[in-house]
């Protein structure tokens, strides 16, 4: 994006900013059944962006394939989690629309850095959750050269330039050849999300139903920004076009501005989960749409020409150019903000454990808290000292839980009933 023009910046209007938690039950149920109806007709696709190099996490394997240690399955990764949610949705759609044959094509974007391991892993994952590789379309994004801080190419070996994936906005060019197949399949709506959010409600029927009902062509999921200095980009309007203003770009007076209710005016914190119609996706995948490149200072492995050894730097030493997935927002004609609760739907895996936030243990913690919230809604309270993880194969968002439900706790699968008996002191309202 160009430099923002601050006197032209305004929040998204109230009527296009939907707060999921404020929806009444009737509306929520309407959206849910509309969303499941679209799924039952095979009209919803899920696109996961999984081409990033995860330099902050620093793992050898791709982020989506790492075991989270929940004990829910033998694969137990973020990919497993997402596949299980998809499998559950298919079941729910079939239950609501028994005469249908629901499908959710799952599109997985990989890169040179993640492709091979991801493919191998997905074969195990689909088997684990009862999907088929036929339901998955894996596509690769492009790689582009990296530079050092003096603007020179970096070498990966004596005969090759160091390259990196072209950012999650590389998805559009990478999807271009896949669009005809998706049209043939009859996919009309897409949920696009990052691989790293353990709480991601993949292809959330509430969202899908809402955007269909409100005839949006594009939507961005947000969480409420409550602290003006929080480092999250905000969705807003600039001269009537939607854009994400990055936290480094927003001036203090705008960041701190509050509305009559005391909330931050620019509170639509973008969490990189989006919705597009086929029509919108087709438009922004066209070659004529050129997205800007953003500069990211990252750790770029390079060859030491004295030793011919690959050096893996511990600090950022180079520049990757990245396109951002949200830079297509200005092309939206009927945009919608979909605000969700952070503790229910957003807990990303970004960092190594020592950072203490957005790491594996915080993902596990937040999923445990979410599972307990679901149980509590069903009248089941379990003591806090052991983690409790509910398989997404059994519940997508807390539905269908009872004492018969099996959960993972300390790596062992047990029925909730067993846990309640073991902890005679627990309170059980059911
Ligand atoms: P991040 O910006 O967090 O990047 O990506 P990352 O690669 O996961 O981690 P760092 O910044 O190197 O530590 C957000 C999402 O976009 C995807 C990632 O896989 C993640 O799901 N992504 C990022 C891509 O698919 N391709 C890219 O080129 C970059």
Short mmCIF file of N, CA and C and ligand atoms in Angstrom, two decimals, residues 49-57 63 109 141 165-168 194-196 298 322 350, ligand 1:
data_model
loop_
_atom_site.label_atom_id
_atom_site.label_comp_id
_atom_site.label_asym_id
_atom_site.label_seq_id
_atom_site.Cartn_x
_atom_site.Cartn_y
_atom_site.Cartn_z
N UNK A 49 -2.97 -20.80 4.51
CA UNK A 49 -1.68 -20.25 4.05
C UNK A 49 -0.58 -20.88 4.92
N UNK A 50 0.17 -21.75 4.32
CA UNK A 50 1.15 -22.51 5.10
C UNK A 50 2.51 -22.54 4.39
N UNK A 51 2.84 -21.42 3.75
CA UNK A 51 4.11 -21.37 3.03
C UNK A 51 5.20 -20.62 3.78
N UNK A 52 4.86 -20.05 4.94
CA UNK A 52 5.82 -19.21 5.66
C UNK A 52 6.97 -20.03 6.24
N UNK A 53 8.11 -19.36 6.43
CA UNK A 53 9.30 -20.08 6.91
C UNK A 53 9.37 -20.18 8.42
N UNK A 54 8.45 -19.49 9.11
CA UNK A 54 8.38 -19.57 10.58
C UNK A 54 9.72 -19.31 11.23
N UNK A 55 10.36 -18.22 10.85
CA UNK A 55 11.71 -17.95 11.37
C UNK A 55 11.69 -17.66 12.87
N UNK A 56 10.60 -17.04 13.35
CA UNK A 56 10.56 -16.74 14.79
C UNK A 56 10.42 -18.02 15.61
N UNK A 57 9.69 -18.98 15.09
CA UNK A 57 9.50 -20.25 15.80
C UNK A 57 10.80 -21.06 15.77
N UNK A 63 5.57 -25.33 10.42
CA UNK A 63 4.77 -25.03 11.61
C UNK A 63 3.51 -25.90 11.73
N UNK A 109 -1.72 -23.93 0.82
CA UNK A 109 -0.63 -23.24 0.12
C UNK A 109 0.70 -23.53 0.82
N UNK A 141 3.42 -21.52 -3.60
CA UNK A 141 3.65 -20.11 -3.90
C UNK A 141 5.06 -19.93 -4.46
N UNK A 165 9.88 -17.40 0.25
CA UNK A 165 8.53 -17.30 -0.30
C UNK A 165 8.09 -15.83 -0.38
N UNK A 166 7.23 -15.53 -1.35
CA UNK A 166 6.91 -14.12 -1.63
C UNK A 166 5.81 -13.53 -0.74
N UNK A 167 5.65 -14.08 0.44
CA UNK A 167 4.67 -13.53 1.39
C UNK A 167 3.30 -14.18 1.19
N UNK A 168 2.43 -14.05 2.21
CA UNK A 168 1.14 -14.76 2.06
C UNK A 168 0.27 -14.15 0.96
N UNK A 194 -4.61 -18.45 8.37
CA UNK A 194 -3.20 -18.80 8.60
C UNK A 194 -3.11 -20.17 9.27
N UNK A 195 -2.05 -20.86 8.98
CA UNK A 195 -1.90 -22.22 9.50
C UNK A 195 -1.72 -22.23 11.03
N UNK A 196 -1.35 -21.07 11.61
CA UNK A 196 -0.81 -21.13 12.97
C UNK A 196 -1.77 -20.83 14.11
N UNK A 298 14.58 -10.19 8.18
CA UNK A 298 14.48 -11.56 8.69
C UNK A 298 15.85 -12.22 8.76
N UNK A 322 7.85 -9.20 0.78
CA UNK A 322 6.63 -9.99 0.96
C UNK A 322 5.40 -9.25 0.50
N UNK A 350 3.56 -18.42 16.96
CA UNK A 350 4.53 -17.60 16.23
C UNK A 350 5.96 -17.79 16.73
P1 LIG B 1 3.81 -14.91 9.38
O1 LIG B 1 3.91 -13.52 8.90
O2 LIG B 1 3.55 -15.10 10.83
O3 LIG B 1 5.12 -15.68 8.91
O4 LIG B 1 2.74 -15.65 8.52
P2 LIG B 1 5.70 -17.05 9.36
O5 LIG B 1 6.44 -17.60 8.22
O6 LIG B 1 4.65 -17.97 9.90
O7 LIG B 1 6.67 -16.70 10.55
P3 LIG B 1 7.93 -15.71 10.65
O8 LIG B 1 7.40 -14.30 10.44
O9 LIG B 1 8.94 -16.11 9.61
O10 LIG B 1 8.42 -15.96 12.03
C1 LIG B 1 1.37 -15.63 8.74
C2 LIG B 1 0.78 -16.75 7.93
O11 LIG B 1 1.07 -16.57 6.55
C3 LIG B 1 1.72 -17.71 6.03
C4 LIG B 1 2.34 -18.41 7.23
O12 LIG B 1 2.57 -19.78 6.95
C5 LIG B 1 1.31 -18.15 8.30
O13 LIG B 1 0.23 -19.05 8.18
N1 LIG B 1 2.73 -17.31 5.05
C6 LIG B 1 3.64 -16.37 5.35
C7 LIG B 1 2.72 -17.93 3.83
O14 LIG B 1 1.88 -18.80 3.55
N2 LIG B 1 3.68 -17.55 2.92
C8 LIG B 1 4.59 -16.61 3.19
O15 LIG B 1 5.42 -16.32 2.31
C9 LIG B 1 4.58 -16.00 4.43
#
